[in-house]
Amino acid sequence: MLQLRDTLSGATRPFVPLNPDQIGIYSCGPTIYGPAHIGNFRSFLFADLLVRWLRASGRTVRWVVNLTDIDDKIIRAAAKEGVEIRPLTDRWESVFRSDMQALRMTEPDVMPRATEHIPEQIAIVERLLEKGHAYKTEDGSIFFRIASWPSYGTLARLDPEAMRVGERVEADEYSKDDVRDFVLWKAAKPGEPSWEASIGAGRPGWHLECSAMSMRYLGESFDLHTGGIDLVFPHHEDEIAQSEAATGKRFVGTWLHCAHLHVSGDKMSKSLGNIARVSDLLAEGVEPRALRLALISAHYRTSLNYTSDSLPAAVAAIERLDAFDAALSARAARGADAPGEVNTDVAELATSTRTRFAAAMNNDLAVPEALAALFDFIREGNRHLDAECSAASAVALRETLQSLDQTLALLPAAVTLPAGAEELLAARVAARAARDFAASDRLRDELAALGVLVEDSRDGQRWRIAGSN
RNA sequence: GGCGACGUACCCAAGUGGUCUAAGGGGGGGGUCUGCAAAACCCCUAUUCGCCGGUUCGAAUCCGGCCGUCGCCUCCA
């Protein structure tokens, strides 16, 4: 039974879906005005792991990740570059999608854009106005009235009465009834995009889009909502207020928040100049699977310290995984004609590993423990290979490895050999049969130059692809 | 000022009352196997969990104090 820690209640409790036939998950996605950094992806990959684990557990999931394509930062970025907003957001959406794919993030079922869901957002504002939870100011902006929503502050554990009044109040917010009220709809201003609407021309405030799009695709009440811990307040607090005030229903069953990633102990920030962007790292030739591993290796609720050692350590771990996978394949292939039986010990190892892995993931997604189960499995599996286990055993081990990998997504992709490698491998087999080691070594070097790592074992010559795939 | 989190080996990182003389990955040292290389396996690398007290038969785990780091209260994954 999956246990999850819910931010709102503060409790770790069994996850019971509203509708067992389809679990709805909404993850606050990126604002697409620039490249995503590894901290962003830490939280997206946390959601990916959640989705993968639920699906591996046999659940049907509908996963929605929004793209924020209208806000102050985007307007500013477009103005600065002298381009229209849409081409700018299109460009960064495609960068985001390619980062996503490289890091093996599951493709969300829906990736809605805020600007394509304006009517849904307007509808929420209309409902809030009707119910007296919202009001219009002199300039035409519309605010949510916090005083009308007594439970405001519950998620973030903030006392609304004690909330410090922000020193910086925007010019267009001077007429708010209460400085703590948040904007739902920003009145149209010259030089800014706006939409004509029954509630007056304007554009949506930031929080509104997530309420509108989550409810549009998942219903007025849905199971899981994820995001970085920094979104707890005000973003998610405001989402709850505006959604529940509009519908009168419980908005989200379980709130999940991912802790921050730090770089060598510091927060990533422009002033420190320590922002590691995913697309930059990939362009530098970083193995995407190693980056994925580095970003998922700590429990999602504790901060993760990313250092200069993180990637090399992850690369080494990935190579260990690859070598094991290649060795299992070689053993399975060598004995394909007469696979024999699965050893009792192997069968037991496979079962206990799956059990241990599942227990870890069910324990509020305890990925570090799940990875410990994986690497213990690799060591035990290698021992069986060293002890010349049957081909059937190798197949069983490989199936277990692949079943864990439905969730982890770290195994090498099915690979194709570079041009000419097939012939070189065959020539090397022949050279070794003739005990011509000089030729064998030369061919190994040639293959290495092509990116094909060759190793000799009792199962004969085996190979794997170096670097990224 | 208010609220909260964290401090575990050289690095990353689990564990939150006994199975801990503390998982797992990386790194380092030694060994086995091997034509060589690589991979793999074995052994070693924290009797100790920021510091000081307390509770308990028993604490890394609970309580108090102190030191340090970080987060939120304002845009942020």
CSV table of N, CA and C in Angstrom, one decimal, chain A residues 354-423:
chain,number,residue,atom,x,y,z
A,354,ARG,N,12.3,-7.7,-5.6
A,354,ARG,CA,11.0,-7.0,-6.0
A,354,ARG,C,10.2,-6.5,-4.8
A,355,THR,N,10.2,-7.4,-3.8
A,355,THR,CA,9.5,-7.1,-2.6
A,355,THR,C,10.1,-5.9,-1.9
A,356,ARG,N,11.4,-5.9,-1.8
A,356,ARG,CA,12.2,-4.8,-1.1
A,356,ARG,C,12.0,-3.5,-1.9
A,357,PHE,N,12.1,-3.6,-3.2
A,357,PHE,CA,11.9,-2.4,-4.0
A,357,PHE,C,10.5,-1.8,-3.8
A,358,ALA,N,9.5,-2.6,-3.9
A,358,ALA,CA,8.2,-2.2,-3.7
A,358,ALA,C,7.9,-1.6,-2.4
A,359,ALA,N,8.5,-2.2,-1.3
A,359,ALA,CA,8.3,-1.7,0.0
A,359,ALA,C,8.9,-0.3,0.1
A,360,ALA,N,10.1,-0.1,-0.5
A,360,ALA,CA,10.7,1.2,-0.5
A,360,ALA,C,9.9,2.3,-1.2
A,361,MET,N,9.5,2.0,-2.4
A,361,MET,CA,8.7,2.9,-3.2
A,361,MET,C,7.4,3.2,-2.5
A,362,ASN,N,6.8,2.2,-1.9
A,362,ASN,CA,5.5,2.4,-1.2
A,362,ASN,C,5.6,3.3,0.0
A,363,ASN,N,6.8,3.3,0.6
A,363,ASN,CA,7.1,4.1,1.7
A,363,ASN,C,7.4,5.6,1.3
A,364,ASP,N,6.4,6.3,0.9
A,364,ASP,CA,6.5,7.7,0.5
A,364,ASP,C,7.7,7.9,-0.5
A,365,LEU,N,7.7,7.0,-1.5
A,365,LEU,CA,8.7,7.0,-2.6
A,365,LEU,C,10.2,7.1,-2.0
A,366,ALA,N,10.6,6.1,-1.3
A,366,ALA,CA,11.9,6.1,-0.7
A,366,ALA,C,12.9,5.6,-1.7
A,367,VAL,N,13.2,6.5,-2.6
A,367,VAL,CA,14.1,6.2,-3.8
A,367,VAL,C,15.5,5.7,-3.3
A,368,PRO,N,16.1,6.3,-2.3
A,368,PRO,CA,17.4,5.9,-1.9
A,368,PRO,C,17.4,4.4,-1.4
A,369,GLU,N,16.3,4.0,-0.8
A,369,GLU,CA,16.2,2.6,-0.4
A,369,GLU,C,15.9,1.7,-1.6
A,370,ALA,N,15.2,2.2,-2.5
A,370,ALA,CA,14.9,1.4,-3.7
A,370,ALA,C,16.2,1.2,-4.5
A,371,LEU,N,17.0,2.3,-4.5
A,371,LEU,CA,18.3,2.2,-5.2
A,371,LEU,C,19.2,1.2,-4.5
A,372,ALA,N,19.2,1.2,-3.2
A,372,ALA,CA,20.0,0.2,-2.4
A,372,ALA,C,19.6,-1.2,-2.8
A,373,ALA,N,18.3,-1.4,-2.9
A,373,ALA,CA,17.8,-2.7,-3.3
A,373,ALA,C,18.3,-3.1,-4.7
A,374,LEU,N,18.3,-2.1,-5.6
A,374,LEU,CA,18.8,-2.3,-7.0
A,374,LEU,C,20.3,-2.7,-6.9
A,375,PHE,N,21.1,-2.0,-6.2
A,375,PHE,CA,22.5,-2.2,-6.2
A,375,PHE,C,22.9,-3.5,-5.5
A,376,ASP,N,22.1,-3.8,-4.4
A,376,ASP,CA,22.4,-5.1,-3.8
A,376,ASP,C,22.1,-6.2,-4.7
A,377,PHE,N,21.0,-6.0,-5.5
A,377,PHE,CA,20.6,-7.0,-6.5
A,377,PHE,C,21.7,-7.2,-7.5
A,378,ILE,N,22.3,-6.1,-8.0
A,378,ILE,CA,23.3,-6.2,-9.0
A,378,ILE,C,24.5,-7.0,-8.4
A,379,ARG,N,24.9,-6.7,-7.2
A,379,ARG,CA,26.0,-7.5,-6.6
A,379,ARG,C,25.7,-8.9,-6.5
A,380,GLU,N,24.5,-9.3,-6.0
A,380,GLU,CA,24.2,-10.7,-5.9
A,380,GLU,C,24.1,-11.3,-7.3
A,381,GLY,N,23.5,-10.6,-8.2
A,381,GLY,CA,23.4,-11.1,-9.6
A,381,GLY,C,24.7,-11.4,-10.2
A,382,ASN,N,25.7,-10.5,-10.0
A,382,ASN,CA,27.0,-10.7,-10.5
A,382,ASN,C,27.7,-11.9,-9.9
A,383,ARG,N,27.3,-12.1,-8.6
A,383,ARG,CA,27.9,-13.3,-8.0
A,383,ARG,C,27.4,-14.6,-8.6
A,384,HIS,N,26.1,-14.6,-9.0
A,384,HIS,CA,25.5,-15.7,-9.7
A,384,HIS,C,26.1,-15.9,-11.0
A,385,LEU,N,26.4,-14.8,-11.7
A,385,LEU,CA,27.1,-14.9,-13.0
A,385,LEU,C,28.5,-15.5,-12.9
A,386,ASP,N,29.2,-15.0,-11.8
A,386,ASP,CA,30.5,-15.5,-11.6
A,386,ASP,C,30.5,-17.0,-11.3
A,387,ALA,N,29.4,-17.4,-10.7
A,387,ALA,CA,29.2,-18.9,-10.3
A,387,ALA,C,28.6,-19.6,-11.5
A,388,GLU,N,28.7,-19.0,-12.7
A,388,GLU,CA,28.2,-19.7,-13.9
A,388,GLU,C,26.7,-20.2,-13.8
A,389,CYS,N,25.9,-19.3,-13.4
A,389,CYS,CA,24.4,-19.6,-13.3
A,389,CYS,C,23.9,-20.0,-14.7
A,390,SER,N,22.8,-20.6,-14.7
A,390,SER,CA,22.2,-21.0,-16.0
A,390,SER,C,21.7,-19.8,-16.8
A,391,ALA,N,21.5,-20.1,-18.1
A,391,ALA,CA,21.0,-19.0,-19.0
A,391,ALA,C,19.6,-18.6,-18.5
A,392,ALA,N,18.8,-19.6,-18.1
A,392,ALA,CA,17.5,-19.3,-17.6
A,392,ALA,C,17.5,-18.4,-16.4
A,393,SER,N,18.5,-18.6,-15.5
A,393,SER,CA,18.7,-17.7,-14.4
A,393,SER,C,19.0,-16.3,-14.8
A,394,ALA,N,19.9,-16.2,-15.8
A,394,ALA,CA,20.2,-14.9,-16.3
A,394,ALA,C,19.0,-14.2,-16.9
A,395,VAL,N,18.2,-15.0,-17.6
A,395,VAL,CA,16.9,-14.4,-18.1
A,395,VAL,C,16.0,-13.9,-17.0
A,396,ALA,N,15.9,-14.7,-15.9
A,396,ALA,CA,15.1,-14.3,-14.8
A,396,ALA,C,15.6,-13.0,-14.1
A,397,LEU,N,17.0,-13.0,-14.0
A,397,LEU,CA,17.6,-11.8,-13.4
A,397,LEU,C,17.3,-10.5,-14.2
A,398,ARG,N,17.4,-10.7,-15.5
A,398,ARG,CA,17.2,-9.6,-16.4
A,398,ARG,C,15.7,-9.1,-16.4
A,399,GLU,N,14.8,-10.0,-16.2
A,399,GLU,CA,13.4,-9.6,-16.1
A,399,GLU,C,13.2,-8.8,-14.9
A,400,THR,N,13.8,-9.2,-13.8
A,400,THR,CA,13.7,-8.5,-12.5
A,400,THR,C,14.2,-7.1,-12.7
A,401,LEU,N,15.4,-7.0,-13.3
A,401,LEU,CA,16.1,-5.7,-13.5
A,401,LEU,C,15.2,-4.8,-14.3
A,402,GLN,N,14.6,-5.4,-15.3
A,402,GLN,CA,13.7,-4.6,-16.2
A,402,GLN,C,12.4,-4.2,-15.5
A,403,SER,N,12.0,-5.0,-14.6
A,403,SER,CA,10.8,-4.6,-13.9
A,403,SER,C,11.0,-3.4,-12.9
A,404,LEU,N,12.2,-3.4,-12.3
A,404,LEU,CA,12.6,-2.3,-11.4
A,404,LEU,C,12.7,-1.0,-12.3
A,405,ASP,N,13.2,-1.3,-13.5
A,405,ASP,CA,13.5,-0.1,-14.4
A,405,ASP,C,12.3,0.5,-15.0
A,406,GLN,N,11.1,-0.1,-14.9
A,406,GLN,CA,9.9,0.6,-15.3
A,406,GLN,C,9.8,1.8,-14.5
A,407,THR,N,10.2,1.8,-13.3
A,407,THR,CA,10.1,2.9,-12.4
A,407,THR,C,11.3,3.8,-12.5
A,408,LEU,N,12.5,3.2,-12.5
A,408,LEU,CA,13.7,4.0,-12.4
A,408,LEU,C,14.2,4.6,-13.7
A,409,ALA,N,13.9,3.9,-14.8
A,409,ALA,CA,14.3,4.3,-16.2
A,409,ALA,C,15.7,4.7,-16.3
A,410,LEU,N,16.6,3.8,-15.9
A,410,LEU,CA,18.0,4.0,-16.0
A,410,LEU,C,18.8,3.1,-16.9
A,411,LEU,N,18.1,2.0,-17.3
A,411,LEU,CA,18.8,1.0,-18.2
A,411,LEU,C,19.1,1.6,-19.5
A,412,PRO,N,20.2,1.1,-20.2
A,412,PRO,CA,20.5,1.6,-21.5
A,412,PRO,C,19.4,1.3,-22.5
A,413,ALA,N,19.2,2.2,-23.4
A,413,ALA,CA,18.2,2.0,-24.5
A,413,ALA,C,18.6,0.9,-25.4
A,414,ALA,N,17.7,0.3,-26.1
A,414,ALA,CA,18.1,-0.7,-27.1
A,414,ALA,C,19.0,0.1,-28.1
A,415,VAL,N,20.2,-0.5,-28.3
A,415,VAL,CA,21.2,0.3,-29.1
A,415,VAL,C,21.5,-0.4,-30.4
A,416,THR,N,21.9,0.4,-31.3
A,416,THR,CA,22.4,-0.1,-32.6
A,416,THR,C,23.9,0.1,-32.7
A,417,LEU,N,24.6,-0.8,-33.2
A,417,LEU,CA,26.0,-0.6,-33.3
A,417,LEU,C,26.3,0.4,-34.4
A,418,PRO,N,27.4,1.2,-34.2
A,418,PRO,CA,27.8,2.1,-35.2
A,418,PRO,C,28.3,1.3,-36.5
A,419,ALA,N,28.2,2.0,-37.6
A,419,ALA,CA,28.6,1.4,-38.9
A,419,ALA,C,30.0,0.8,-38.8
A,420,GLY,N,30.1,-0.5,-39.2
A,420,GLY,CA,31.4,-1.1,-39.3
A,420,GLY,C,31.7,-1.9,-38.0
A,421,ALA,N,31.0,-1.6,-36.9
A,421,ALA,CA,31.4,-2.3,-35.7
A,421,ALA,C,31.0,-3.8,-35.7
A,422,GLU,N,30.0,-4.1,-36.4
A,422,GLU,CA,29.6,-5.5,-36.5
A,422,GLU,C,30.7,-6.4,-37.1
A,423,GLU,N,31.3,-5.8,-38.1
A,423,GLU,CA,32.4,-6.6,-38.8
A,423,GLU,C,33.6,-6.6,-37.9
